[in-house]
Short mmCIF file of C-alpha atoms in Angstrom, two decimals:
data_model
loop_
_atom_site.label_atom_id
_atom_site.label_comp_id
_atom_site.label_asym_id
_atom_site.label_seq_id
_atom_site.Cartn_x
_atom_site.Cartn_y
_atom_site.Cartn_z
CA UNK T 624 81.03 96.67 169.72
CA UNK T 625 81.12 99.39 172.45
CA UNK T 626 79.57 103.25 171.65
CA UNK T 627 82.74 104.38 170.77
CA UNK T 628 83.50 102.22 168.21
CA UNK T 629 80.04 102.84 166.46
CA UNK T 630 80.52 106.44 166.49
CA UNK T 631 83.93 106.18 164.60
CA UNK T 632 82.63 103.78 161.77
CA UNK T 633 79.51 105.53 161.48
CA UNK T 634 81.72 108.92 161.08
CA UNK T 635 84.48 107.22 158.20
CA UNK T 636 81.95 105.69 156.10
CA UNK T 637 80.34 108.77 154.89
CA UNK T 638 83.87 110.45 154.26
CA UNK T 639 84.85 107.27 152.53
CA UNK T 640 81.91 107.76 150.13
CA UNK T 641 82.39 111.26 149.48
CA UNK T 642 86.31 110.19 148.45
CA UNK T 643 84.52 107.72 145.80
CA UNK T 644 82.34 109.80 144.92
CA UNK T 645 84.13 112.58 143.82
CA UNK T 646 86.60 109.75 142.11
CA UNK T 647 83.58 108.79 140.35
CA UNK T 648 82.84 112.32 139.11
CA UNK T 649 86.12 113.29 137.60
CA UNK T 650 87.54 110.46 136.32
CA UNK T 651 85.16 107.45 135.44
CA UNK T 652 83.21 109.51 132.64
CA UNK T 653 86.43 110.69 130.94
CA UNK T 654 86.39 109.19 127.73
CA UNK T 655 89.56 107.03 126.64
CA UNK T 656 90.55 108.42 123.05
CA UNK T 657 93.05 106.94 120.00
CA UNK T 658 94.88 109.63 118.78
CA UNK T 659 97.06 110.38 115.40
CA UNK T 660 99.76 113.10 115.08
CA UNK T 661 99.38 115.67 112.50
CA UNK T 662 102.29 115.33 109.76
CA UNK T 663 103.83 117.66 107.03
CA UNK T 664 103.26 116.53 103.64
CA UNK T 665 106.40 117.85 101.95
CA UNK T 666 108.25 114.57 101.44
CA UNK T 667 108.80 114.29 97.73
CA UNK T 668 106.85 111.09 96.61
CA UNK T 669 108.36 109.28 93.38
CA UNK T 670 107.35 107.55 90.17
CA UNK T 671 108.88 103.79 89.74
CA UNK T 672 109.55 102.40 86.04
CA UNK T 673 111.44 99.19 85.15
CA UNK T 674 113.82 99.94 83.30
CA UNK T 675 116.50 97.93 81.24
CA UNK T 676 120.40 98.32 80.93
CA UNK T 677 121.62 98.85 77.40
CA UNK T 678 125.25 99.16 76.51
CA UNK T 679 126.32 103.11 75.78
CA UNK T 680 126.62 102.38 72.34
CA UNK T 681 125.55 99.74 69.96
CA UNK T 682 126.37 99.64 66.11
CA UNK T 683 125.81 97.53 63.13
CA UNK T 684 128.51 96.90 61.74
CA UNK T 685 128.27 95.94 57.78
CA UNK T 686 130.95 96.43 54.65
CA UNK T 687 129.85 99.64 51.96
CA UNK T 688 130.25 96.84 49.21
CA UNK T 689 129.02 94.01 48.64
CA UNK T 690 130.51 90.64 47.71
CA UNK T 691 131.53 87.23 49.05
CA UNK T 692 133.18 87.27 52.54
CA UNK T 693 136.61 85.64 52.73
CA UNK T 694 137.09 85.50 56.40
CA UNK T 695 135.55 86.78 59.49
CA UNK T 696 138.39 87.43 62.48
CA UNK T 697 135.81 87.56 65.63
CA UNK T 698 133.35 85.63 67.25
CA UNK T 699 130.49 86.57 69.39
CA UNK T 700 132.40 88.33 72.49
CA UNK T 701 135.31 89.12 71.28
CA UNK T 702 137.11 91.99 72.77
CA UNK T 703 138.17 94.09 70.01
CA UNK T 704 139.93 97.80 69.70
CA UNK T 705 138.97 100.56 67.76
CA UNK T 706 140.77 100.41 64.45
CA UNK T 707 140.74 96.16 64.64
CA UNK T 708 140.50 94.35 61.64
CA UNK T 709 136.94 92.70 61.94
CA UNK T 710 136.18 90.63 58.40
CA UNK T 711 136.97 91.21 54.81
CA UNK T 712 135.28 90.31 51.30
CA UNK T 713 137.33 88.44 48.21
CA UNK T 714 138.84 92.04 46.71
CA UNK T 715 139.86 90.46 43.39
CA UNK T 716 137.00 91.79 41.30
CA UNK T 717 137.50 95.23 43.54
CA UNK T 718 141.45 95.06 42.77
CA UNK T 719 140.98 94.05 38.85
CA UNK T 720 138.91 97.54 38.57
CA UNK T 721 140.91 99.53 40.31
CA UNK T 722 143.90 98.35 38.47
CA UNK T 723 142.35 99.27 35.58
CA UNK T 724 140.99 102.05 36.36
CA UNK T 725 144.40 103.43 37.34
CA UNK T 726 146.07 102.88 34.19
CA UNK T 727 143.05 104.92 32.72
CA UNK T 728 144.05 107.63 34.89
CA UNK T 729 147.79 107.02 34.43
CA UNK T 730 146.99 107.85 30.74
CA UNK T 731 144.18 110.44 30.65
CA UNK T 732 146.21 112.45 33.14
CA UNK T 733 149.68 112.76 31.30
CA UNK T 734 147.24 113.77 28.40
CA UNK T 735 145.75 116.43 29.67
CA UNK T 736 148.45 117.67 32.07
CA UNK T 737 150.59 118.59 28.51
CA UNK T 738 147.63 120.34 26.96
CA UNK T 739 147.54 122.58 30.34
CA UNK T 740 150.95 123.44 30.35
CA UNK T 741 150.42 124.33 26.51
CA UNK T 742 147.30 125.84 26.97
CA UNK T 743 149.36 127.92 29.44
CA UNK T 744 151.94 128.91 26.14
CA UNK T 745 148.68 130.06 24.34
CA UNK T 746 149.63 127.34 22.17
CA UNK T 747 146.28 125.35 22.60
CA UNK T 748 143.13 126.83 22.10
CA UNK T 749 140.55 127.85 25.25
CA UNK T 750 138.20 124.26 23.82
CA UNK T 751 140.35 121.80 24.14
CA UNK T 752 141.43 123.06 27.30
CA UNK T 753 138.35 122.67 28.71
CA UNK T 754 137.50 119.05 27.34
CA UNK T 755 141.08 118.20 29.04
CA UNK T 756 140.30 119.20 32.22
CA UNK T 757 137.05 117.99 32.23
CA UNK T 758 138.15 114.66 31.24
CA UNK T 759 140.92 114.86 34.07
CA UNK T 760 137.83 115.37 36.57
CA UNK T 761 136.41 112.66 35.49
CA UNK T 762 138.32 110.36 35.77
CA UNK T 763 140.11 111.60 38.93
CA UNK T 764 136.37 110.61 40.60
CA UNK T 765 136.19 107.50 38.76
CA UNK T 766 139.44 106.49 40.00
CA UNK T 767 139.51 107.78 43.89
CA UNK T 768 135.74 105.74 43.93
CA UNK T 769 137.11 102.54 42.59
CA UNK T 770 140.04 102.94 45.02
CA UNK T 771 137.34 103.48 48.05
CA UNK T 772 135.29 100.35 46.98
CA UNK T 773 138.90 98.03 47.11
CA UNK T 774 139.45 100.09 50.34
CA UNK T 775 136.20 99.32 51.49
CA UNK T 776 136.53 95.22 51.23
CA UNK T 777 138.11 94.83 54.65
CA UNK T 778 135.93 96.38 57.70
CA UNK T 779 137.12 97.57 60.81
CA UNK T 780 136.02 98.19 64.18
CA UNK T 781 134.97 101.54 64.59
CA UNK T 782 135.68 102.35 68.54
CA UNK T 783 136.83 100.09 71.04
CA UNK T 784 134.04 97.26 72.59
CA UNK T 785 132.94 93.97 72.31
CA UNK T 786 131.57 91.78 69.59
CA UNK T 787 127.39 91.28 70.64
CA UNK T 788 126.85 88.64 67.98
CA UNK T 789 127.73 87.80 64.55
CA UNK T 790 125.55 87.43 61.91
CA UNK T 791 127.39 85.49 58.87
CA UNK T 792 129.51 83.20 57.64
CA UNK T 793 132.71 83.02 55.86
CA UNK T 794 131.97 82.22 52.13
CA UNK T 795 128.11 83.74 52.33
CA UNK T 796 127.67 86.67 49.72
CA UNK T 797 126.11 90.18 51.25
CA UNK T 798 125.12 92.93 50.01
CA UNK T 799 126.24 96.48 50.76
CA UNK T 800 124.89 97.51 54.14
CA UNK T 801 124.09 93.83 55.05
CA UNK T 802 124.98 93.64 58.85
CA UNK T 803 127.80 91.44 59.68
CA UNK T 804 128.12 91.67 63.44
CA UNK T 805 126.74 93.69 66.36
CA UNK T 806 129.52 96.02 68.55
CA UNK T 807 128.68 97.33 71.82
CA UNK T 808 130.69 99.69 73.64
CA UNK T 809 133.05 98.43 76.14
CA UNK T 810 132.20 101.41 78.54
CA UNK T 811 129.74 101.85 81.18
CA UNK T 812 126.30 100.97 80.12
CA UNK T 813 123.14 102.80 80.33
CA UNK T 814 119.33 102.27 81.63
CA UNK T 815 116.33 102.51 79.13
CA UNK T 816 113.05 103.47 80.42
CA UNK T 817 110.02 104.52 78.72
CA UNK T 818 107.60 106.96 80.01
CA UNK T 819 104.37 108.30 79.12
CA UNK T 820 104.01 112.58 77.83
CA UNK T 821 102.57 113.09 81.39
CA UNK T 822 106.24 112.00 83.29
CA UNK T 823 108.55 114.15 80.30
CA UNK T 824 108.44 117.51 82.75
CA UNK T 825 109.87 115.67 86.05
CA UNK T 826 112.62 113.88 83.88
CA UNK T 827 114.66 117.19 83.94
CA UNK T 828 116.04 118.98 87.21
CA UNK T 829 115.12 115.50 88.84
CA UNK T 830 117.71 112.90 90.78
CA UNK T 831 116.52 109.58 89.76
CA UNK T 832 117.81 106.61 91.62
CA UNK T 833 118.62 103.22 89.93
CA UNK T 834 118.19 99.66 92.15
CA UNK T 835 119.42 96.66 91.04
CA UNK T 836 117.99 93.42 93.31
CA UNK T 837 120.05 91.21 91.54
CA UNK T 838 123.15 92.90 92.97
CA UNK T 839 121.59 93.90 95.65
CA UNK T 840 122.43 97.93 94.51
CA UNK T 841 119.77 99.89 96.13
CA UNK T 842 119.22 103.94 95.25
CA UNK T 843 122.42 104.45 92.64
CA UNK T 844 122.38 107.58 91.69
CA UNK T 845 121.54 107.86 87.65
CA UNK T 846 121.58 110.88 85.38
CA UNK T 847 119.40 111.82 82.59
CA UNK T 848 121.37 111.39 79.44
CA UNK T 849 118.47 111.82 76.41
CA UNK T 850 115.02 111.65 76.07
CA UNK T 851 113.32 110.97 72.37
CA UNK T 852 112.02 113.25 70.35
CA UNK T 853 109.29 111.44 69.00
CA UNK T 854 107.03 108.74 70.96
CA UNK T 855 106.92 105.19 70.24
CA UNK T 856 103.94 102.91 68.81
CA UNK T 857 102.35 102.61 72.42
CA UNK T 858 103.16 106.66 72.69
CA UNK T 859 105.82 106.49 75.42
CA UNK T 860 109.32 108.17 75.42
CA UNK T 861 112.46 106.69 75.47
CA UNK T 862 114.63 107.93 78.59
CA UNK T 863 118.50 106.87 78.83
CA UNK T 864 119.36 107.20 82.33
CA UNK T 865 124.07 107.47 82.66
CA UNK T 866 124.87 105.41 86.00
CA UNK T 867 127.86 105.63 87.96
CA UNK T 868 131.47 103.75 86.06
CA UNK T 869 132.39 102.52 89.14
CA UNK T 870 129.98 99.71 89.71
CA UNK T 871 131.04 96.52 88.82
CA UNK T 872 128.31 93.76 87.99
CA UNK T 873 126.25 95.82 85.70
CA UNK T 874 125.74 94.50 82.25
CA UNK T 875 123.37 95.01 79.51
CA UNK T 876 120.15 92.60 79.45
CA UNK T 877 120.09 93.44 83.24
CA UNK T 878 116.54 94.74 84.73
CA UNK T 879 116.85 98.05 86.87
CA UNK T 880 114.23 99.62 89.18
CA UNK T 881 114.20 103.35 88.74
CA UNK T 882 112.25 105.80 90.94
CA UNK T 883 111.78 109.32 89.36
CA UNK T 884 110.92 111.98 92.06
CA UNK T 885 108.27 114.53 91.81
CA UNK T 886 107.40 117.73 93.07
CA UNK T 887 106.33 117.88 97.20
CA UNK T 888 102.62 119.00 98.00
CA UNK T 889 103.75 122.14 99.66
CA UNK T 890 101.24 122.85 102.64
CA UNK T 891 99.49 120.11 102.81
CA UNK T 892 99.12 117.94 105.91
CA UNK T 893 98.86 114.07 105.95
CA UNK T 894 96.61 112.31 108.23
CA UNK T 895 94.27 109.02 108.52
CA UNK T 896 90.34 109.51 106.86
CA UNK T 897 89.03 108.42 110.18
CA UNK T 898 90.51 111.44 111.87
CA UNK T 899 88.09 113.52 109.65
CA UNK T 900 84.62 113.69 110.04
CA UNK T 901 81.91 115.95 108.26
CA UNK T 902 84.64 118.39 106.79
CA UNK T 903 86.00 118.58 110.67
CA UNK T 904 88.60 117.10 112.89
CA UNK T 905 89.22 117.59 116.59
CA UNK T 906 92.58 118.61 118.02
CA UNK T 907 93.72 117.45 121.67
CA UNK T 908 95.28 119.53 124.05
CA UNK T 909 97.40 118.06 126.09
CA UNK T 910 97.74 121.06 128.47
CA UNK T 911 94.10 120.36 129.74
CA UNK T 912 93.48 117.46 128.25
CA UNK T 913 90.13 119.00 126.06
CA UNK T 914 89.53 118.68 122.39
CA UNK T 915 88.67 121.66 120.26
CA UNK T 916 86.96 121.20 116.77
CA UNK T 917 88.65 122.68 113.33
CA UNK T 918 87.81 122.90 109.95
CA UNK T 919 89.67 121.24 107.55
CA UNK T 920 89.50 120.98 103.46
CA UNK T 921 90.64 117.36 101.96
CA UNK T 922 92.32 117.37 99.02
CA UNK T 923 93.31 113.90 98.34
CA UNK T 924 92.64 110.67 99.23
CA UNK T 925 95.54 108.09 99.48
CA UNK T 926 95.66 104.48 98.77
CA UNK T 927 97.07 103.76 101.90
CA UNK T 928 93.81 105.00 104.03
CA UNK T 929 95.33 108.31 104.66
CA UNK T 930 94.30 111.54 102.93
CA UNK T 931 96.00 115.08 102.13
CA UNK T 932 94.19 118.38 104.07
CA UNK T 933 94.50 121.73 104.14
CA UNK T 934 94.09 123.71 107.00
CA UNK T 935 95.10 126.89 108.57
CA UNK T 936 94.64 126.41 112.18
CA UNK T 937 96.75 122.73 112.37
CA UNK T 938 100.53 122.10 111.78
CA UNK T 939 102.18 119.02 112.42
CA UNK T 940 102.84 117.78 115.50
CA UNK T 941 99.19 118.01 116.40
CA UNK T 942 97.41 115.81 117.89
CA UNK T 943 93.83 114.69 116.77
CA UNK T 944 91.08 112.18 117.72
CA UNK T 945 91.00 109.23 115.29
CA UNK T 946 87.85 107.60 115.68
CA UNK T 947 84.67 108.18 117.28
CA UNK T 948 84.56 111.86 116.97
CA UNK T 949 80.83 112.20 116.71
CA UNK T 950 80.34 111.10 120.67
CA UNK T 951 82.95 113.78 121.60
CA UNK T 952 81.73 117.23 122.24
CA UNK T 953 83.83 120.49 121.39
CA UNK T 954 85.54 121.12 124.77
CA UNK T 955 85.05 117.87 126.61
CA UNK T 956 87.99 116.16 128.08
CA UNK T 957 89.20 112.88 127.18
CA UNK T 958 92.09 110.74 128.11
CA UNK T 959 94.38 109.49 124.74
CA UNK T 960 95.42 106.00 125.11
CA UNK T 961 98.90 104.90 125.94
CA UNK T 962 101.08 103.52 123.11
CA UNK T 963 101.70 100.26 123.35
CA UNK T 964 105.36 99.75 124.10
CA UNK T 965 107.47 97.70 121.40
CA UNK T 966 109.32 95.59 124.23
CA UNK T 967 106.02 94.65 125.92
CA UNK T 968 103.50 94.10 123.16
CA UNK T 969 99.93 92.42 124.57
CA UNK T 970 100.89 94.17 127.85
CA UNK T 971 102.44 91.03 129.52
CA UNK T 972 105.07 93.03 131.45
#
């Protein structure tokens, strides 16, 4: 190596180790950082309930009189119309009354109409009168109820629907309000829910949504059709929820999901409990890269590891340190780490 040489290594090395050493100084003791963004709490969370569909209207159907049943015209799913004969009792004994009764009628009412019209002449004093047309009352009632009762041996569908079940026989004897076959309505059906006291003021104003998995029917829209008065045994309220009468598929007996929603947190900011440390967090600013430290109030913890703050100094879209906050000092710079990209996860690439 001649002189020359010697004098230009001798003359790089030192400005090659001033070049590492300021490296050294400004960028090795940065701190890497994970970082969270700040977000708004105001998406409405919900309340789910499994709920059950029930047909719009279900009735027990039974005869006002009692007797021996003759013949029953439907079987369990029938189709039937409003006004459709649906089973009758042996009227003999009812038609032997009446018949009776309407001669009795027949005779007490040519009786006392010719005492009227004399009573009208002043030929018939103001007593009898009376006595004939209180006896014409009589049995006026006597004969329109024995007329009912024959009347009421045949029973009839009251709206339009389907036959549920049947529960007798042709030739069994029943008493008067003895049921003789369940009716549902043939219309669109309903979902029954029961909530508790706590749920009744979100029930109203509310758009619940309906999901059926079986169908694979997610977020139907459903409408609040009646809540109970009164609480069941296990002191929950009945809800009937309307759904949509275009949906095909949906039949009673069928389980629904239904998600009630409920009022936003207004104000309140969601972020991860590690990002908050002693009643603090601290922000990063990207334009230099520092942190700054800011108060914050929680006000609810979530299941989820995430909790609910308050603050007035933080909005979303902030950025804050998530973990290791107590070996950061207010002010001090720190480097956030790069997201991992979804098309090169493990860094391969």
């Amino acid at each position: 190596m001649n002189r020359i040489q010697f004098y230009l290594i001798t003359a790089i090395i030192p400005a090659l180790a001033s070049c590492g050493g300021d490296r050294h100084n400004s960028d090795y003791h940065i701190k890497t950082v994970h970082t969270v963004t700040v977000t708004d709490e105001n998406e409405e969370s919900s309340l789910t309930y499994i709920g059950k569909v029930v047909p719009a209207k279900e009735l027990s159907l039974s005869f006002k009189v009692g007797g021996k049943i003759s013949r029953i015209y439907v079987k369990q799913g029938s189709v039937v119309k409003s006004g459709q004969l649906i089973a009758e009792l042996d009227p003999v004994d009812y038609q032997n009354q009446f018949m009776a009764t309407e001669a009795e009628y027949r005779q007490i009412k040519a009786e006392a109409d010719r005492i009227i019209a004399m009573h009208d002449d002043g030929a018939v004093s103001d007593n009898n009168y009376d006595k004939a047309v209180y006896g014409l009352n009589q049995i006026t009632a006597k004969y329109k109820q024995h007329k009912s009762e024959l009347s009421d041996t045949k029973l009839y569908a009251p709206f339009s629907g389907k036959i549920d079940n049947v529960l007798a026989e042709t030739g069994e004897v029943v008493n008067a309000g003895m049921p003789i076959a369940m009716m549902i309505d043939a219309g669109t059906p309903e979902i029954e829910i029961y909530v508790p006291q706590t749920v009744l003021p979100l029930i109203h104003g509310r758009n619940p949504k309906a999901s059926f998995q079986s169908l694979k029917l997610d977020d139907m829209p459903a409408t609040v059709l009646s809540v109970s008065p009164t609480a069941n045994a296990n002191q929950l309220y009945t809800v009937k929820l309307g759904i949509p009468s275009d949906i095909n598929g949906i039949i009673p007996g069928m389980t629904a999901v239904v998600d009630i929603p409920r009022a936003a947190q207004k104000g309140g900011l969601r972020i991860p409990q590690g990002a908050v440390t002693n009643n603090y967090v601290l922000r990063f600013n990207p334009t230099d890269s520092t942190v700054s430290k800011i108060v914050v109030h929680t006000e609810k913890l979530l299941s989820n590891g995430e909790c609910i703050i308050q603050s007035d100094e933080l909005n979303p879209g902030d950025i804050l340190i998530s973990s290791g906050m107590n070996h950061i000092a207010e002010g001090e710079k720190v480097r956030p780490v790069a997201p991992v990209s979804e098309t090169n996860k493990g860094g391969l690439l």
